[in-house]
XYZ file of C-alpha atoms in Angstrom:
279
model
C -1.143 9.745 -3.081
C 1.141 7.934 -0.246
C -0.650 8.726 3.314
C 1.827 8.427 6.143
C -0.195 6.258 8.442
C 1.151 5.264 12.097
C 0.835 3.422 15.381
C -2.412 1.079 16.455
C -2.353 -0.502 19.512
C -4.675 -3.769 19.754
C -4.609 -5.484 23.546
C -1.276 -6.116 24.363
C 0.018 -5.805 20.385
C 0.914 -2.529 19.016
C 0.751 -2.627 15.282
C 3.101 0.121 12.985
C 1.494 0.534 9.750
C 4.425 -0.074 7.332
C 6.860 -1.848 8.810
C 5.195 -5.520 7.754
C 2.567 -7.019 6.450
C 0.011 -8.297 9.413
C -1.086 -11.969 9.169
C -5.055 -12.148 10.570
C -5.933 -15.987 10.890
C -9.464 -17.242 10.345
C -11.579 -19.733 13.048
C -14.843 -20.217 11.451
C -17.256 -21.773 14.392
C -19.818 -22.679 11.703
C -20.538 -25.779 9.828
C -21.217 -24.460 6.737
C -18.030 -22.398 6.281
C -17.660 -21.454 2.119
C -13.903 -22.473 2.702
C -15.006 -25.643 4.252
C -12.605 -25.099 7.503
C -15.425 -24.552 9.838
C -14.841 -25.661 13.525
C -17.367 -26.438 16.139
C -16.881 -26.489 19.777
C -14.589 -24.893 21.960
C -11.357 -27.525 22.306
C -11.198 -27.842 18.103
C -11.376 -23.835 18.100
C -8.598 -23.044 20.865
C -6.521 -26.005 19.424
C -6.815 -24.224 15.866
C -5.468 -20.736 17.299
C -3.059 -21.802 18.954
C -1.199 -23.407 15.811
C -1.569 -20.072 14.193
C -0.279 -18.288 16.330
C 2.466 -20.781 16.575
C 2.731 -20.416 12.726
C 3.062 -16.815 13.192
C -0.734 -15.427 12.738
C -1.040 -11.452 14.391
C -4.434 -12.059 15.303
C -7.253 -14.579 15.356
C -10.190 -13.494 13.780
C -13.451 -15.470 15.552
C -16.811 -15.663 13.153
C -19.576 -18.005 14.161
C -22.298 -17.158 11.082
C -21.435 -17.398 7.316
C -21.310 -14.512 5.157
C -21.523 -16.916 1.840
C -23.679 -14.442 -0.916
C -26.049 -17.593 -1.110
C -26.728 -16.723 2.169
C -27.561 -13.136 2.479
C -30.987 -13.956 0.841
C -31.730 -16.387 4.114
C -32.527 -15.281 7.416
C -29.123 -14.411 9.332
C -28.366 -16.632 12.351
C -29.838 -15.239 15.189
C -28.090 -13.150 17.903
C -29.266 -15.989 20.715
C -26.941 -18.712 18.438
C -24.022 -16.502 16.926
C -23.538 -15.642 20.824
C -23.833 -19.547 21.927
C -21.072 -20.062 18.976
C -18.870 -17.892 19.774
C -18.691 -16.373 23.436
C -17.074 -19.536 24.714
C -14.656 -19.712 21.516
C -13.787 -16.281 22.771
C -13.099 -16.751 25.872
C -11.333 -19.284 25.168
C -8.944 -18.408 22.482
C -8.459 -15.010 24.503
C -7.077 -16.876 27.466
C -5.144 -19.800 25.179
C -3.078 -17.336 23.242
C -1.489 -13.739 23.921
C -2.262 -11.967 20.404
C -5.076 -10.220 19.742
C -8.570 -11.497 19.364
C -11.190 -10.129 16.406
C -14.830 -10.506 16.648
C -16.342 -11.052 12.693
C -19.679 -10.122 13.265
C -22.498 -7.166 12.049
C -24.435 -7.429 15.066
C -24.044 -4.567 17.350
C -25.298 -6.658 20.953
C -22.861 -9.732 19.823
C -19.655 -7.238 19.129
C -20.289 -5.579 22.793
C -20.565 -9.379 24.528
C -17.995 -10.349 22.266
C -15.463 -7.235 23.379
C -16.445 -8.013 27.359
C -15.542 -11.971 26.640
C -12.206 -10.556 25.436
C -12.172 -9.948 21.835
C -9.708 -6.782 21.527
C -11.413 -5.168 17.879
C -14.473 -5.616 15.501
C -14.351 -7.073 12.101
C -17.996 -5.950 10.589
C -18.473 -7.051 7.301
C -21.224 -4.946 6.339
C -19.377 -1.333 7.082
C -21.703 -0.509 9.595
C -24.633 -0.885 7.898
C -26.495 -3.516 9.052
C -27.383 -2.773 12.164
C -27.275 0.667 13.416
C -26.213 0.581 16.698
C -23.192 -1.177 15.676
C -20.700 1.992 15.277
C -22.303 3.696 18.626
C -21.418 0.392 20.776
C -17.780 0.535 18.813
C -17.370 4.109 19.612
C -18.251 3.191 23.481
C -15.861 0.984 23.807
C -12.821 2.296 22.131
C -11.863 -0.924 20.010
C -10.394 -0.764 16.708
C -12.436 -1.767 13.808
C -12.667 -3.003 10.269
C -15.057 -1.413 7.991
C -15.532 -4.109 4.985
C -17.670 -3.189 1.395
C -20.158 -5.186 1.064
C -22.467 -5.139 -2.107
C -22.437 -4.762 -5.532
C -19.568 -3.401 -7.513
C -18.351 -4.268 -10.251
C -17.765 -2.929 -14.672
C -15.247 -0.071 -15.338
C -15.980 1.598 -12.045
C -15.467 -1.158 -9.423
C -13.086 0.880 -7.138
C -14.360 3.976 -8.047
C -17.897 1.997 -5.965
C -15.804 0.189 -3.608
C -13.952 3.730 -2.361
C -17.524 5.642 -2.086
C -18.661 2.549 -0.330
C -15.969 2.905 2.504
C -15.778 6.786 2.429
C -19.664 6.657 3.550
C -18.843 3.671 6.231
C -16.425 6.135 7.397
C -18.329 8.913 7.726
C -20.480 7.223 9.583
C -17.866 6.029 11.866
C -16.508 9.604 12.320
C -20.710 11.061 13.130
C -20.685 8.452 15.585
C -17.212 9.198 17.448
C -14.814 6.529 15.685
C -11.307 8.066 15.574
C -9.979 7.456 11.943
C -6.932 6.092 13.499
C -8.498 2.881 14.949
C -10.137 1.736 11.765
C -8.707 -0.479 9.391
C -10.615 -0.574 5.888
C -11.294 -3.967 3.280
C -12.557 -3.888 0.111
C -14.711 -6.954 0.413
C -12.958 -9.277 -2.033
C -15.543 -11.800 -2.800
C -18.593 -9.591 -1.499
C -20.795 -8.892 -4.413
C -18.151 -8.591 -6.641
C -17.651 -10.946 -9.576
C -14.669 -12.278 -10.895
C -13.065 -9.072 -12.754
C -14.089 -6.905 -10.182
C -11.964 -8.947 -7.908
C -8.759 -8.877 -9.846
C -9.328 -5.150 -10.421
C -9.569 -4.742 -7.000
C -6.336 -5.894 -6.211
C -4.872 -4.436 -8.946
C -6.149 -1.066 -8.052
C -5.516 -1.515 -4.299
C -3.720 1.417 -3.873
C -6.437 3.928 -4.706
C -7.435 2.958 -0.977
C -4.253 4.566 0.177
C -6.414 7.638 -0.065
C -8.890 6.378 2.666
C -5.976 7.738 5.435
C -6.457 3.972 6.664
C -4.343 0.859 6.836
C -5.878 -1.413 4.283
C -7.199 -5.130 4.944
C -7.534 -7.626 2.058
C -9.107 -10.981 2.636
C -8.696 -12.838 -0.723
C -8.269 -16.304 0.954
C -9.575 -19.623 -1.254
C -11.991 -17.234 -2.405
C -14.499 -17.675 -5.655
C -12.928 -15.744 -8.010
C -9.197 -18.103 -7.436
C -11.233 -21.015 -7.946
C -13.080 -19.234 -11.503
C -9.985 -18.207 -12.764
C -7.445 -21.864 -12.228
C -10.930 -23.665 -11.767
C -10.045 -25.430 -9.009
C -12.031 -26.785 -5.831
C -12.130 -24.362 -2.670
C -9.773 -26.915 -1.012
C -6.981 -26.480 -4.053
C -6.711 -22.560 -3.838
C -3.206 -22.268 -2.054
C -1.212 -20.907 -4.744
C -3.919 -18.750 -6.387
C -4.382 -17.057 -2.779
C -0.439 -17.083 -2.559
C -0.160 -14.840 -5.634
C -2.751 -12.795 -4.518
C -1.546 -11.855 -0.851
C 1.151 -10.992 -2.114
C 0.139 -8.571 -5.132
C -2.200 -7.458 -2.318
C 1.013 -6.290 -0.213
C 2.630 -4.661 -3.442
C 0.066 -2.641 -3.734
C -0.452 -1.642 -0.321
C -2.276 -4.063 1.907
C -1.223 -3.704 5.637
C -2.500 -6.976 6.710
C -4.226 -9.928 5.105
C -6.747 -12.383 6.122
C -5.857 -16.076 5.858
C -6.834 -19.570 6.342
C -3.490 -21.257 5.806
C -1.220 -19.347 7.871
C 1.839 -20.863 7.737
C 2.421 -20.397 3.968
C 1.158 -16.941 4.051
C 3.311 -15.613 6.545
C 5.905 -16.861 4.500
C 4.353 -15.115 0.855
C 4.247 -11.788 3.437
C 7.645 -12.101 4.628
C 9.043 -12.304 1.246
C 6.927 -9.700 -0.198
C 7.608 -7.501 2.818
C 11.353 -7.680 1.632
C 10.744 -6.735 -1.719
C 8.133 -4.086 -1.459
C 9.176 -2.745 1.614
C 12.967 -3.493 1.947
C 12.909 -5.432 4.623
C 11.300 -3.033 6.872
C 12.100 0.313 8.381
C-alpha cells in the first residue's frame, strides 16, 4: 500500500516526506550512554551539534536519561535531574545552530520545559505510554512528535506486534487532539526486540507505510549489529551503514544516527537509488 504523505514543518525547517532521507543526530547528556558517546555539560554538547550540523545532520535530537533495556528494571532518572541535564543543553544547542531541536524524553513536565527552552518536537520512546499526560501537553503545544514501540515483540509476528503497538499509540494521539500529520512513527529497533526481530523489522519496514506516517528508524551501533558481526559497540559503522540504508529502501523517511557524517553520505546514495535522486 504506498500512502502519499506530505509537508511537516519543524521551527524554521520544513520537511517533504519523499524527497530525501532526513539525517536526526544523537547528543546523549548522560554518562552511561549504551553507545558510549555520552556528553556532559553544556560547551561538549553545543560543540557536538554544531559539527553535525556542519556534517549535514536535519536535526539534533537532545536525551539526558538512558533508555538501555538493563535499565528499564531501575528507577528512571528523576524529572528534577533529566531537567538539570538537559534544559541548558537545550538552550544551548537551540541558540548555537539553526536546525531543529528534538527533545528524547517520556516525561510529559520535561517535554513542555523542554519545548519552552526551544526544542521544536518530541521524541517519546515509550509511544505515549508512560506517562499520561504526555500526549495532552503535545497536543497543547502543537509540536510534532515521534511515537516509538517499545516492548516486547518478537517470533513470526514481530511487525504484525510492532504495527498494533503504534496503531494504539496513535489512537491515543488522535483521542487526545494530535493531528496525524505531525507525527512521525519508529519501530523501536533495539527496544525489546531480539536479534531476528530486528532484522525482520527492517526487512518488513514497509508494512509501516500503512500507518499514513513518515517512518523513523534508529538502528545506530545498536545490539543486534554487534550479535550478528560480533563486534564492540564502538566497531558498528558498517553494520549500521548497511542498515540505514536497507532502512531507506524500504521506506524510512529519516534515520537516527550517531556518526553523521558517514550516514548522510549512505542516505544520499541510497536516496539516488531508491528514490532517483529526488522529485
Amino acid at each position: 500500500m504506498q500512502v502519499k504523505l506530505g509537508r511537516l514543518r519543524i521551527g524554521s525547517s520544513e520537511f517533504q516526506w519523499g524527497s530525501r532521507t532526513y539525517v536526526m543526530g544523537i547528543v546523549n547528556v548522560t554518562p552511561d550512554s549504551f553507545s558510549g558517546d555520552g556528553v556532559m555539560g553544556v560547551a561538549d554538547s553545543v560543540r557536538q551539534a554544531r559539527q553535525m550540523e556542519a556534517e549535514g545532520a536535519d536535526l539534533i535530537d537532545v536525551g539526558a536519561e538512558s533508555t538501555r533495556p538493563e535499565t528499564w528494571a531501575e528507577p528512571g532518572l528523576s524529572e528534577a535531574e533529566e531537567l538539570a541535564r538537559v534544559l541548558p543543553v537545550i538552550e544551548g544547542i537551540s541558540a548555537a545552530v539553526s536546525i531543529p531541536v528534538s527533545v528524547d524524553t517520556y516525561k510529559a513536565a520535561v517535554a513542555q520545559r523542554a519545548l519552552n527552552a526551544g526544542a521544536r518536537i518530541v521524541n517519546d520512546v515509550f509511544g505515549l505510554r508512560r506517562d499520561p499526560g504526555m500526549a495532552r501537553t503535545v497536543a497543547e503545544s502543537g509540536a510534532p512528535l515521534v511515537i516509538m514501540h517499545n516492548g516486547p515483540a518478537g517470533g513470526d509476528h514481530v511487525l504484525d506486534d510492532v504495527y498494533r503497538g503504534l496503531e494504539e499509540s496513535l489512537k491515543m494521539a488522535s483521542a487526545a487532539g494530535i493531528d496525524r500529520d505531525r507525527i512521525l512513527v519508529d519501530p523501536g529497533i533495539g527496544f525489546g526486540k531480539d536479534r531476528e526481530g530486528n532484522l525482520e523489522i527492517i526487512r518488513g519496514l514497509s508494512r509501516l507505510r500503512e500507518l499514513g506516517c513518515p517512518i523513523l528508524v534508529g538502528p545506530s551501533r545498536k545490539s543486534f549489529i554487534g550479535t550478528t558481526l560480533s563486534l564492540p559497540v564502538e566497531d558498528r559503522l558498517e553494520g549500521t551503514a548497511a542498515a540505514v540504508a536497507l532502512s531507506i529502501a524500504g521506506g524510512a523517511d529519516m534515520v537516527r544516527v550517531h556518526d553523521v557524517k558517514p550516514m548522510v553520505r549512505v542516505a544520499r546514495m541510497a536516496d539516488a537509488i531508491v528514490r532517483r535522486g529526488g522529485p
